[in-house]
Amino acid sequence: IRDIRKTLYASTLELPISFFHRRKTGDLISKIIYSSDQIAGALSNQLRKFVINTFIVITHISFLLYLNLKLTLMSFIALLLITFPIVLMGRAFRKYSKIELEKISEISSIVNETIDGIKIIKSFQMENFQISKFIKNSRTLFLKKIKKSAIDFARPHVIEIITSFFVVFLFIYGGGKAIYGEYTKGEFLFFIFTFLFILNPIKQIANMNNQIKQAEAAGNVIFEIIDQEKEYNNIKENKFIETTTNSLKINEIITPRKNISYCNISFKYPSAKKQILYNIDFNLEAGKTTAFVGRSGAGKTTLLDLLSRFYEPNEGSILIDGTDIRTFPIRAIRNSIGIVSQEVFLFNGTIAENIAYGNREISPEKITEAAK
């Protein structure tokens, strides 16, 4: 589970910005934390029980086949009846488990938005609106969990009823054969006691189905993120332009000597219908300060995001001194750009830790100098 969480978190950091553009924060948090816990139960206790019970069933079935081949085959053909309700209930359980995960993600998103936007909520007196939104999603989650719990509660009882009827049938049929001398009463009783002994492991294996289906639903959610195409894979697979054509190392600084050119750039966000940039053409001269001025949503920030390769243009190219930026290692490009965002964000920690973010080698004097 630790490894799954680590892989999931690392995969999230390797995803392109476009992935986060269409995802809610709370949804991702829920998948990383809650979905991993759903798998934990199936991989720890359930897996151990499954291995032990499977070993008991296989060894004792082999012994039953040796004792009485015909009676054993009849017994297990009849016992296959258990699988039908288990399969049907397992499908329903998986369906409700998936819905439960989705609703927990939605509730996590609402809580996250509430905390981030608490000032706006209070300014517009939207407390009741947010509460009703939360209650609506909580009610849906409650109803699905009730249905899921009902299936979980009913399953062992259904299995008990079917096996009870079968044991009665076995006593009547097998007992009759023993009375008429097809095999001794001792052989029959020995067969019955051995068969009754493996019934409990069989029922335990059957009862694990719901936990497995729950883990399966959580696994699908997790691997939906892990299997997403990674940002750097796009480059390695020649989706754009092979990066090895440039000899720069990833930690080197790219310094424009002449200019940065935007050539016929067109772009639209993955979730948008209309293009935000269309046939953009201009030059930024080296050593000069350039300002982009325009109304909100005109595409000022998008132009910088394309230079940082947070997104790739749908058409056109960006050149640094005549060289396409897609031939540079993506890490080298970002290492060469200093961004001061309009949205102030601080990581949980001290001001000093935020100034020296991720670099423990920076001295306190350097941090103080930077702060000044």
XYZ file of C-alpha atoms in Angstrom:
372
model
C 0.000 0.000 0.000
C 2.914 2.308 0.757
C 4.358 1.512 -2.679
C 0.991 2.102 -4.387
C 0.615 5.505 -2.671
C 4.189 6.414 -3.626
C 3.635 5.391 -7.268
C 0.304 7.228 -7.374
C 1.797 10.431 -5.929
C 4.850 10.274 -8.220
C 2.588 9.630 -11.240
C 0.479 12.655 -10.303
C 3.575 14.896 -10.340
C 4.607 13.547 -13.752
C 1.262 14.366 -15.386
C 0.986 17.349 -17.738
C -0.713 20.574 -16.555
C -3.607 19.827 -18.950
C -4.594 16.870 -16.729
C -5.079 19.134 -13.690
C -6.916 21.674 -15.816
C -9.928 19.333 -15.917
C -9.692 17.759 -12.438
C -10.877 18.873 -9.001
C -8.322 19.036 -6.185
C -10.525 17.163 -3.692
C -11.143 14.415 -6.240
C -7.409 13.741 -6.620
C -6.807 13.878 -2.846
C -9.577 11.320 -2.302
C -8.142 8.962 -4.931
C -4.611 9.122 -3.527
C -5.656 8.523 0.105
C -9.049 6.767 0.274
C -8.759 4.484 -2.783
C -5.427 3.138 -1.486
C -7.112 2.182 1.802
C -9.815 0.298 -0.119
C -7.131 -1.925 -1.648
C -5.399 -2.423 1.718
C -8.108 -4.726 3.124
C -8.051 -7.037 0.099
C -4.257 -7.206 -0.040
C -3.570 -7.833 3.655
C -6.074 -9.893 5.672
C -8.124 -11.153 2.719
C -5.117 -12.330 0.730
C -3.713 -14.215 3.722
C -7.077 -15.903 4.381
C -7.484 -16.711 0.689
C -4.108 -18.491 0.489
C -4.750 -20.531 3.672
C -8.336 -21.481 2.745
C -7.416 -22.360 -0.848
C -4.689 -24.686 0.441
C -7.183 -26.407 2.813
C -9.832 -26.790 0.064
C -7.399 -28.200 -2.562
C -5.818 -30.758 -0.205
C -9.161 -31.969 1.190
C -10.889 -32.111 -2.212
C -8.024 -34.350 -3.390
C -8.700 -36.570 -0.375
C -12.481 -36.625 -1.090
C -11.852 -37.588 -4.727
C -9.730 -40.473 -3.468
C -12.454 -41.559 -1.009
C -15.403 -41.423 -3.424
C -15.003 -39.948 -6.905
C -18.703 -40.078 -7.917
C -20.081 -38.552 -4.702
C -17.404 -35.821 -4.691
C -18.159 -34.774 -8.284
C -21.900 -34.691 -7.555
C -21.281 -32.637 -4.422
C -19.263 -29.985 -6.176
C -21.549 -29.744 -9.201
C -24.404 -28.976 -6.798
C -22.181 -26.632 -4.807
C -21.560 -24.561 -7.961
C -25.060 -23.159 -7.375
C -23.440 -20.904 -4.761
C -21.468 -19.104 -7.470
C -24.523 -17.623 -9.246
C -25.807 -15.399 -6.411
C -22.189 -14.550 -5.467
C -21.417 -13.344 -9.015
C -24.631 -11.270 -9.187
C -24.088 -9.713 -5.754
C -20.393 -9.128 -6.557
C -21.293 -7.106 -9.665
C -23.773 -4.978 -7.717
C -21.236 -4.535 -4.893
C -18.563 -3.355 -7.332
C -21.021 -0.914 -8.942
C -21.956 0.650 -5.580
C -18.284 0.693 -4.493
C -17.404 2.703 -7.607
C -20.272 5.157 -6.981
C -19.198 5.433 -3.326
C -15.645 6.397 -4.379
C -17.026 8.972 -6.832
C -19.290 10.532 -4.187
C -16.483 10.636 -1.601
C -14.369 12.428 -4.230
C -17.169 14.952 -4.839
C -17.596 15.594 -1.097
C -13.799 16.024 -0.745
C -13.918 18.559 -3.596
C -16.756 20.508 -1.925
C -14.849 20.647 1.390
C -11.653 21.708 -0.418
C -13.493 24.453 -2.356
C -15.187 25.628 0.848
C -11.858 26.032 2.672
C -10.177 27.736 -0.307
C -13.139 30.000 -1.009
C -14.356 30.685 2.550
C -13.916 34.459 2.155
C -16.060 34.544 -0.999
C -18.701 32.273 0.573
C -19.007 34.552 3.590
C -18.879 37.748 1.478
C -21.853 36.624 -0.621
C -23.606 34.921 2.354
C -23.680 31.589 0.528
C -23.327 29.413 3.643
C -26.786 27.829 3.227
C -26.153 27.154 -0.470
C -22.894 25.327 0.321
C -24.557 23.349 3.145
C -27.412 22.212 0.855
C -24.860 21.208 -1.805
C -22.935 19.180 0.789
C -26.122 17.556 2.168
C -27.279 16.544 -1.330
C -24.029 14.700 -2.062
C -23.926 13.205 1.457
C -27.469 11.854 1.023
C -26.547 10.160 -2.278
C -23.443 8.637 -0.643
C -25.563 7.448 2.301
C -28.123 5.691 0.033
C -25.415 3.928 -1.994
C -23.611 2.806 1.179
C -26.936 1.427 2.519
C -27.376 -0.662 -0.661
C -23.749 -1.784 -0.531
C -24.087 -2.734 3.165
C -27.321 -4.647 2.431
C -25.498 -6.764 -0.168
C -22.581 -7.292 2.216
C -25.003 -8.352 4.986
C -27.116 -10.643 2.756
C -24.253 -12.484 1.046
C -23.109 -14.794 3.907
C -26.733 -15.659 4.760
C -27.530 -16.582 1.146
C -24.443 -18.814 1.095
C -25.469 -20.397 4.440
C -28.979 -21.189 3.168
C -27.734 -22.778 -0.078
C -25.068 -24.885 1.693
C -27.573 -25.973 4.383
C -29.999 -27.279 1.757
C -27.140 -29.015 -0.005
C -25.879 -30.713 3.196
C -29.418 -32.038 3.833
C -29.529 -33.346 0.237
C -26.110 -34.987 0.739
C -27.272 -36.744 3.911
C -30.425 -38.064 2.201
C -28.771 -39.102 -1.062
C -25.464 -40.358 0.362
C -27.103 -41.949 3.405
C -29.481 -43.878 1.124
C -26.582 -45.179 -0.946
C -24.774 -46.261 2.243
C -27.893 -48.078 3.508
C -28.188 -49.969 0.201
C -24.546 -51.013 0.499
C -22.830 -49.041 -2.267
C -20.231 -48.114 0.356
C -19.916 -48.638 4.098
C -21.492 -46.358 6.689
C -17.966 -45.642 7.994
C -16.834 -44.463 4.549
C -19.943 -42.272 4.224
C -19.510 -40.670 7.673
C -15.806 -40.102 6.995
C -16.742 -38.432 3.660
C -19.439 -36.268 5.351
C -17.153 -35.056 8.152
C -14.349 -34.219 5.698
C -16.814 -32.416 3.424
C -18.306 -30.432 6.332
C -14.775 -29.460 7.390
C -14.039 -27.773 4.019
C -17.424 -26.020 3.830
C -16.241 -23.216 6.107
C -13.102 -22.421 4.025
C -15.271 -22.526 0.861
C -17.743 -20.068 2.413
C -14.890 -17.799 3.539
C -13.471 -17.744 -0.010
C -16.953 -16.938 -1.352
C -17.404 -14.173 1.232
C -14.148 -12.543 0.091
C -15.732 -11.740 -3.266
C -17.164 -8.425 -2.081
C -13.851 -7.221 -0.658
C -12.144 -8.203 -3.913
C -14.773 -6.307 -5.953
C -14.368 -3.269 -3.701
C -10.594 -3.377 -4.167
C -11.092 -3.857 -7.905
C -13.224 -0.687 -8.110
C -10.579 1.241 -6.123
C -7.808 -0.223 -8.286
C -9.517 0.993 -11.466
C -9.684 4.503 -9.986
C -5.995 4.445 -8.997
C -4.674 3.050 -12.280
C -6.764 5.564 -14.200
C -4.204 8.088 -12.883
C -1.087 5.857 -12.945
C -1.725 4.822 -16.582
C -2.233 8.405 -17.813
C 0.318 9.511 -20.394
C 3.157 11.261 -18.567
C 4.445 14.695 -19.527
C 7.954 13.499 -20.405
C 6.715 10.409 -22.264
C 5.165 12.677 -24.892
C 8.663 13.877 -25.777
C 10.384 10.477 -25.585
C 7.788 8.948 -27.920
C 8.371 11.658 -30.567
C 4.857 12.979 -30.064
C 6.347 16.416 -30.663
C 10.061 16.617 -31.507
C 12.886 14.365 -30.246
C 14.780 16.198 -27.477
C 18.136 14.550 -28.115
C 18.695 16.823 -31.134
C 19.965 19.423 -28.637
C 23.082 18.763 -26.560
C 21.926 20.853 -23.568
C 21.835 19.122 -20.172
C 18.686 19.397 -18.075
C 20.351 21.575 -15.425
C 21.829 24.073 -17.904
C 20.452 27.591 -18.374
C 19.153 28.587 -21.811
C 20.144 32.221 -22.475
C 18.612 33.862 -25.586
C 21.260 35.846 -27.505
C 18.995 37.337 -30.186
C 15.297 36.748 -29.625
C 12.378 34.510 -28.710
C 9.943 34.147 -31.619
C 6.309 33.018 -31.590
C 5.551 31.723 -35.093
C 1.902 31.239 -36.158
C 0.891 30.010 -32.697
C -2.674 28.693 -32.290
C -3.906 27.096 -29.071
C -7.018 25.972 -27.240
C -7.280 24.319 -23.819
C -8.191 20.599 -23.806
C -11.614 21.213 -22.247
C -12.416 24.334 -24.358
C -14.319 24.504 -27.644
C -12.836 27.755 -28.966
C -9.214 28.713 -29.557
C -7.776 31.232 -27.092
C -4.829 32.052 -29.405
C -5.037 32.148 -33.188
C -2.139 32.728 -35.607
C -0.013 34.680 -33.089
C 3.241 36.055 -34.550
C 5.795 38.271 -32.741
C 9.440 38.589 -31.617
C 10.816 39.267 -28.121
C 14.249 40.866 -28.378
C 16.994 39.668 -26.008
C 17.959 42.116 -23.260
C 14.681 44.063 -23.428
C 11.658 44.037 -21.123
C 8.375 43.133 -22.806
C 4.905 43.548 -21.287
C 1.704 41.901 -22.502
C -1.373 44.045 -21.900
C -4.980 42.984 -22.421
C -8.303 42.100 -20.868
C -8.735 39.104 -18.575
C -8.853 35.849 -20.522
C -7.185 37.307 -23.640
C -4.335 34.771 -23.406
C -1.491 36.677 -21.703
C -0.720 33.922 -19.169
C -1.232 31.259 -21.857
C 1.602 32.756 -23.932
C 3.987 32.279 -20.996
C 2.605 28.766 -20.269
C 3.449 27.776 -23.861
C 7.010 29.085 -23.472
C 7.348 27.062 -20.217
C 5.859 24.062 -22.076
C 3.064 23.575 -19.572
C 1.004 23.163 -22.746
C 1.941 22.472 -26.355
C 0.579 24.698 -29.167
C -1.966 23.118 -31.506
C -0.226 24.839 -34.422
C 2.983 26.798 -34.909
C 6.218 26.848 -32.934
C 8.234 28.916 -30.442
C 11.898 29.547 -31.308
C 14.829 30.626 -29.103
C 17.507 32.128 -31.379
C 15.957 30.220 -34.271
C 15.839 26.843 -32.475
C 12.473 25.207 -31.718
C 12.001 24.929 -27.919
C 10.727 21.376 -28.413
C 14.306 20.313 -29.200
C 15.452 21.417 -25.721
C 15.043 19.172 -22.645
C 11.827 20.311 -20.971
C 13.561 20.540 -17.563
C 16.249 22.828 -19.038
C 13.554 25.207 -20.330
C 11.814 25.429 -16.960
C 15.160 25.741 -15.171
C 15.819 28.846 -17.297
C 12.545 30.653 -16.523
C 11.718 32.507 -13.294
C 7.971 32.789 -12.709
C 6.269 35.107 -10.224
C 2.638 34.039 -10.261
C -0.274 36.446 -9.838
C -1.719 33.893 -7.391
C 0.364 33.815 -4.201
C 0.887 30.279 -2.939
C 2.788 29.208 0.177
C 3.615 25.606 1.071
C 2.944 24.499 4.628
C 6.130 25.439 6.494
C 8.194 28.462 7.473
C 8.758 31.546 5.293
C 12.454 30.558 5.059
C 11.503 27.069 3.779
C 9.260 28.651 1.146
C 11.991 31.041 -0.048
C 14.547 28.196 -0.306
C 11.862 25.749 -1.567
C 13.387 22.299 -2.091
C 17.007 23.449 -1.683
C 18.453 22.607 1.750
C 21.952 23.749 0.834
C 21.056 27.460 0.793
C 22.479 29.279 3.810
C 20.307 31.373 6.190
C 22.252 34.474 5.023
C 21.246 33.845 1.397
C 17.602 33.374 2.444
C 17.698 36.677 4.388
C 19.279 38.423 1.390
C 16.568 37.068 -0.917
C 13.853 38.184 1.534
C 15.281 41.715 1.638
